[in-house]
Amino acid sequence: MIKLNKNKVRFKDGIFEKVDEASTGGAPIAGRNGTITYKILLKHIADGSGGGNAARGKGSPDLFKLRFDALASHDITFVNIVQTAKASGLEKFPMPYILTNCHNSLCAVGGTINEDDHLFGLSAAIKYGGVYVPPHLAVIHSYVRETMAGCGKMILGSDSHTRYGALGAMGIGEGGGELVKQMLERTYDIPPPEVIAVHLTGVPRVGVGPHDVALAIIGAVFKTGFVKNKALEFVGDGIANLPIDFRAGVDVMTTETACLSSIWETDDEVKRFLSIHGRADEYQKLAPDNGAWYDGLIEVDLSSIKPMIALPFHPSNAFEIDCFLSNAADMLHAIEKEAENIIESKSAALHLLKKLDGNGRFRVDQGVIAGCAGGTFDNIMAASAIVAAMRPGFSQPPFLVYPGSQPVALELARNGTIGKLIENGAIVKTAFCGPCFGAGDVPANNGFSIRHTTRNFPNREGAKPAGGQLAAVALMDSRSVAATIGNNGFLRSAEGIEAAAPPAYRYDETPYKARVYCGFGKAKTDANLQYGPNIADWPPIPSLGAHLLLKIVSFITDEVTTTDEIIPSGETSSFRSNPIGLAEFTLSRKDPSYVGKAKTVRDLAPWFKDAFGADVAERMASAEKLLPGFGNMMQRLTQIKGAALNAVQFGSAVFARKPGDGSAREQAASCQRVLGGCANFANEYATKRYRSNLINWGMLPFIINGDPPFKNGDYVCIPNIAEAISTAHQSGASVAAFVIDENGVNVREIELALPELTEVEKEIIKDGCLMNYNKRTLEANDAEK
């Protein structure tokens, strides 16, 4: 089905051959320049950034400094992004910035909070010259595909599923800080990425859809990290057998492989799509040069892929549906045991085995097709045809369908598909991302939902284990979701079920003309931003002290920690515009004691500015009540050479083995920072974007090899940290550090690896956060003028 080749390969005359680096002089940069990926990257290196010539083969550059063609955000990220950019001196958006409202669309809870955020977004589009897409009109990636993504472009989004490779555009999902840099006409800095070829051959079987192909790829590569932080380049004659919606459905799921970005060969099908959407001039033929080098190869025979299911609790937990049905009892038991291990609450448990009937059939409780992955025209047409052909009875479970945009919904209405869906029991809703992250259609306790959406992380469907609620989501293609609904809720694959080819799609932009505000290039700088009572400014963030004292306040030993577990998704979305209110939810699913412990450290941090004041004895006694052993720790601290108490920054830190899988949301880092966090310790970081978010919020992303040399509650002192950061080579350095145990009794010297940092990243950390850095450099530039 999927074959992985970890050797460097050369694309020559339509086939891939292993590269003998010794005989070719070992020049991978020059060879990579023939890939589609590098052709696009090289054109987006900022003028004067120093990377262009090196990238063209005159030596390996340390960094690509990139500028993007467009930016995109949704309504649980754009408020904070605009607030940060405003505080950094933003005057107008220098490139198209699309502000969509597809996450907090419901406006159902929290008073006026959601709609206040939407109006803030509209006022920002008016003031700074942006594009504002109102609620229910389109999910973020559907809108960008329809109106913005074009061949050879690069688009940066504050949503992790920012992927437009099927249309010849490289999309990258990052935290909001990286978008702010683009707004201030700075650069996105990355090392030259490795490129992995994805060679597609064959024709998909009847009943196989894009989610099946995507899940098969994710299952093959995620756990080994084969493509982590690399670019995926889709090539091969199998592409011609896939419609655009199919390609886009595979492409958007590449995020779940942990890759950096993705790009596809383009052909007449892409040209047709762009023409239909009024953008024929944005087409260009993209293909690798003969002789292009790749750093690895994934071979995908489309004809060998069968309908897939990604079982809880990750898209990489992927199996053929037939395999699952043949081993359902064992697999369901394993899921129940895994739930016990990952769910902290002892009041909740999954009981899935009871959903097996006496004939070994597995009954599901809900079917959903939604979002950027599921809500495309072709997916919904196929699902409708399958359900109509099978004619389910009244006993079917709830079946919920969300077209990804109003133009798609309009065409489905005009060709009668929405009527057929409704006749067959479906509930058709407006464009919304809620089912992807727990803000809509939460299953019942112990419910099992099958969804053509992007993720099935623990509790991402919206259940609350602390309240005794637990549910499960499995990912499946819309075709097999429909087949299961048509089978009265008993799980089955859609293999072999013929669905008539959909009629040609007719795009009508009338819904957008009527409602979308297009203000790019028309900034009204005198206009005011419209604030609601829940929209709060960022609190002051301190700069880094000369020395750093960290208290470990959370110690997570799970194999992977998702951003959903660091800051929950659905129930917190109404607070994403309120940094202080949102911070109260930090690690609430994994470590409910974290917030209180972090606040204690934060509230004691100012003490170090005047550690030997007249009332030192009184304050020491107060501190001792809050942190028993604090006095002993302070005595040990004074014995550490170079750590002057009045120059120590005291902050909290978290250890997790592999944090940051999943969403690009910067709040997974900013909430820690608001609570006084200064560092993360990890064996590795699951994604580049989470590491970038830590740095942009002034926190050091330390790497620990093996088991950490401290335990929860211990202190780690790093003398002369600011100087060490300034003088460290870009590849990192080792610094002397000291572990003081929780009771302040023992001190042990350790060697701590300072992570590799660019010169700009060093300055951001020393300034305390990107916002402080932006303000300082802006003031310096003004002074020079």
Short mmCIF file of C-alpha atoms in Angstrom, two decimals, residues 184-369:
data_model
loop_
_atom_site.label_atom_id
_atom_site.label_comp_id
_atom_site.label_asym_id
_atom_site.label_seq_id
_atom_site.Cartn_x
_atom_site.Cartn_y
_atom_site.Cartn_z
CA LEU A 184 5.60 44.24 10.06
CA GLU A 185 7.42 43.26 6.84
CA ARG A 186 9.85 40.98 8.61
CA THR A 187 10.63 37.45 7.54
CA TYR A 188 9.78 33.85 8.31
CA ASP A 189 13.13 32.22 9.00
CA ILE A 190 13.66 28.48 8.51
CA PRO A 191 16.62 26.25 7.73
CA PRO A 192 16.51 24.92 4.16
CA PRO A 193 13.96 22.11 4.54
CA GLU A 194 14.39 18.57 3.34
CA VAL A 195 11.94 17.51 0.64
CA ILE A 196 10.21 14.14 0.50
CA ALA A 197 8.66 12.99 -2.78
CA VAL A 198 5.22 11.38 -2.60
CA HIS A 199 4.92 9.33 -5.76
CA LEU A 200 1.29 8.56 -6.63
CA THR A 201 0.43 5.81 -9.08
CA GLY A 202 -2.73 3.90 -9.97
CA VAL A 203 -6.44 4.65 -9.70
CA PRO A 204 -8.46 4.64 -6.44
CA ARG A 205 -10.89 1.78 -5.94
CA VAL A 206 -14.62 2.37 -6.07
CA GLY A 207 -15.71 3.72 -2.69
CA VAL A 208 -12.27 5.02 -1.71
CA GLY A 209 -12.00 8.75 -1.05
CA PRO A 210 -9.36 11.31 -0.09
CA HIS A 211 -9.51 10.61 3.64
CA ASP A 212 -8.66 6.97 2.98
CA VAL A 213 -5.50 7.93 1.10
CA ALA A 214 -4.59 10.58 3.67
CA LEU A 215 -5.04 8.27 6.66
CA ALA A 216 -2.99 5.56 4.98
CA ILE A 217 -0.10 8.01 4.50
CA ILE A 218 -0.37 9.43 8.01
CA GLY A 219 -0.42 5.95 9.52
CA ALA A 220 2.73 5.04 7.59
CA VAL A 221 4.87 8.07 8.50
CA PHE A 222 3.76 9.86 11.66
CA LYS A 223 5.04 7.64 14.45
CA THR A 224 8.55 7.38 13.01
CA GLY A 225 8.84 11.14 12.34
CA PHE A 226 9.83 10.34 8.76
CA VAL A 227 8.55 13.64 7.34
CA LYS A 228 8.63 15.85 10.45
CA ASN A 229 9.37 19.49 9.52
CA LYS A 230 10.01 18.48 5.91
CA ALA A 231 8.16 19.44 2.73
CA LEU A 232 6.04 16.86 0.94
CA GLU A 233 6.02 17.03 -2.86
CA PHE A 234 3.30 15.03 -4.65
CA VAL A 235 4.26 13.80 -8.10
CA GLY A 236 3.40 10.92 -10.41
CA ASP A 237 0.89 9.88 -13.04
CA GLY A 238 -1.63 8.90 -10.37
CA ILE A 239 -2.37 12.58 -9.78
CA ALA A 240 -4.19 12.80 -13.10
CA ASN A 241 -6.70 10.25 -11.76
CA LEU A 242 -7.72 12.48 -8.87
CA PRO A 243 -10.18 15.40 -9.08
CA ILE A 244 -9.16 18.63 -7.33
CA ASP A 245 -11.43 18.04 -4.33
CA PHE A 246 -9.81 14.63 -3.87
CA ARG A 247 -6.31 16.14 -4.04
CA ALA A 248 -7.24 18.95 -1.65
CA GLY A 249 -8.70 16.42 0.79
CA VAL A 250 -5.44 14.48 0.90
CA ASP A 251 -3.36 17.65 0.98
CA VAL A 252 -5.06 19.32 3.94
CA MET A 253 -4.39 16.22 6.05
CA THR A 254 -0.63 16.38 5.47
CA THR A 255 -0.58 18.54 8.60
CA GLU A 256 -1.15 15.35 10.60
CA THR A 257 2.13 13.90 9.31
CA ALA A 258 3.98 16.77 11.11
CA CYS A 259 5.45 17.98 7.82
CA LEU A 260 6.27 21.66 7.23
CA SER A 261 4.28 22.12 4.03
CA SER A 262 3.17 20.38 0.85
CA ILE A 263 3.04 21.01 -2.87
CA TRP A 264 1.69 19.07 -5.89
CA GLU A 265 2.38 18.92 -9.58
CA THR A 266 -0.18 20.99 -11.45
CA ASP A 267 -2.09 20.10 -14.61
CA ASP A 268 -5.18 20.95 -16.63
CA GLU A 269 -7.41 19.97 -13.69
CA VAL A 270 -5.85 22.74 -11.60
CA LYS A 271 -6.19 25.12 -14.54
CA ARG A 272 -9.87 24.20 -14.82
CA PHE A 273 -10.46 24.81 -11.10
CA LEU A 274 -8.83 28.23 -11.22
CA SER A 275 -10.79 29.12 -14.36
CA ILE A 276 -14.08 28.13 -12.74
CA HIS A 277 -13.19 30.42 -9.84
CA GLY A 278 -12.36 33.37 -12.09
CA ARG A 279 -8.59 33.13 -11.64
CA ALA A 280 -7.32 31.47 -14.81
CA ASP A 281 -4.34 33.84 -14.88
CA GLU A 282 -3.03 32.29 -11.64
CA TYR A 283 -2.31 28.96 -13.29
CA GLN A 284 1.19 27.82 -14.16
CA LYS A 285 2.55 24.39 -14.81
CA LEU A 286 4.55 23.14 -11.84
CA ALA A 287 6.70 20.03 -12.11
CA PRO A 288 10.11 18.88 -10.84
CA ASP A 289 13.09 19.23 -13.14
CA ASN A 290 14.66 16.14 -14.60
CA GLY A 291 17.42 15.35 -12.10
CA ALA A 292 15.75 16.89 -9.04
CA TRP A 293 16.92 15.46 -5.74
CA TYR A 294 14.70 14.38 -2.85
CA ASP A 295 15.64 13.46 0.70
CA GLY A 296 13.32 10.48 0.74
CA LEU A 297 10.44 8.86 -1.10
CA ILE A 298 6.92 7.72 -0.23
CA GLU A 299 5.44 5.43 -2.87
CA VAL A 300 1.64 5.30 -2.88
CA ASP A 301 -0.22 2.84 -5.10
CA LEU A 302 -3.70 4.36 -5.06
CA SER A 303 -5.28 1.15 -6.33
CA SER A 304 -4.07 -0.76 -3.26
CA ILE A 305 -5.68 1.55 -0.70
CA LYS A 306 -8.90 0.37 0.91
CA PRO A 307 -11.35 2.39 3.02
CA MET A 308 -9.66 3.39 6.27
CA ILE A 309 -10.58 4.24 9.84
CA ALA A 310 -8.40 6.23 12.26
CA LEU A 311 -9.35 4.95 15.68
CA PRO A 312 -9.12 7.12 18.79
CA PHE A 313 -7.00 8.97 19.72
CA HIS A 314 -4.93 10.14 16.74
CA PRO A 315 -5.20 10.28 12.94
CA SER A 316 -2.13 8.02 12.73
CA ASN A 317 -3.98 5.21 14.53
CA ALA A 318 -5.14 4.10 11.10
CA PHE A 319 -6.40 0.71 9.92
CA GLU A 320 -8.38 -0.68 7.04
CA ILE A 321 -12.05 -0.72 8.05
CA ASP A 322 -12.28 -4.41 7.16
CA CYS A 323 -9.31 -5.12 9.43
CA PHE A 324 -10.99 -3.28 12.28
CA LEU A 325 -14.27 -5.14 11.81
CA SER A 326 -12.43 -8.46 11.82
CA ASN A 327 -10.70 -7.62 15.09
CA ALA A 328 -13.18 -5.21 16.64
CA ALA A 329 -13.31 -6.73 20.12
CA ASP A 330 -9.54 -6.65 20.60
CA MET A 331 -9.15 -3.17 19.12
CA LEU A 332 -12.01 -1.70 21.13
CA HIS A 333 -10.59 -3.19 24.31
CA ALA A 334 -7.23 -1.57 23.48
CA ILE A 335 -8.95 1.81 23.01
CA GLU A 336 -10.66 1.46 26.39
CA LYS A 337 -7.30 0.73 28.04
CA GLU A 338 -5.64 3.62 26.25
CA ALA A 339 -8.40 5.93 27.47
CA GLU A 340 -7.61 4.88 31.02
CA ASN A 341 -3.97 5.83 30.50
CA ILE A 342 -4.48 9.22 28.89
CA ILE A 343 -7.56 10.49 30.72
CA GLU A 344 -6.59 11.89 34.11
CA SER A 345 -10.11 11.89 35.52
CA LYS A 346 -10.99 8.65 37.28
CA SER A 347 -14.68 9.48 37.08
CA ALA A 348 -14.86 8.87 33.34
CA ALA A 349 -14.30 5.74 31.28
CA LEU A 350 -14.99 4.50 27.78
CA HIS A 351 -17.19 1.44 27.32
CA LEU A 352 -17.09 0.61 23.63
CA LEU A 353 -17.30 -3.17 23.63
CA LYS A 354 -20.99 -2.97 24.43
CA LYS A 355 -21.54 -1.44 20.98
CA LEU A 356 -20.81 -4.83 19.40
CA ASP A 357 -23.96 -6.85 18.80
CA GLY A 358 -24.29 -10.61 18.84
CA ASN A 359 -23.32 -10.84 15.18
CA GLY A 360 -20.09 -8.90 15.68
CA ARG A 361 -21.46 -5.74 14.10
CA PHE A 362 -20.31 -2.43 15.57
CA ARG A 363 -22.91 0.29 16.02
CA VAL A 364 -21.88 3.96 15.87
CA ASP A 365 -23.77 6.84 17.45
CA GLN A 366 -23.17 9.70 15.04
CA GLY A 367 -21.88 10.53 11.56
CA VAL A 368 -20.41 13.93 10.61
CA ILE A 369 -19.00 15.39 7.39
#
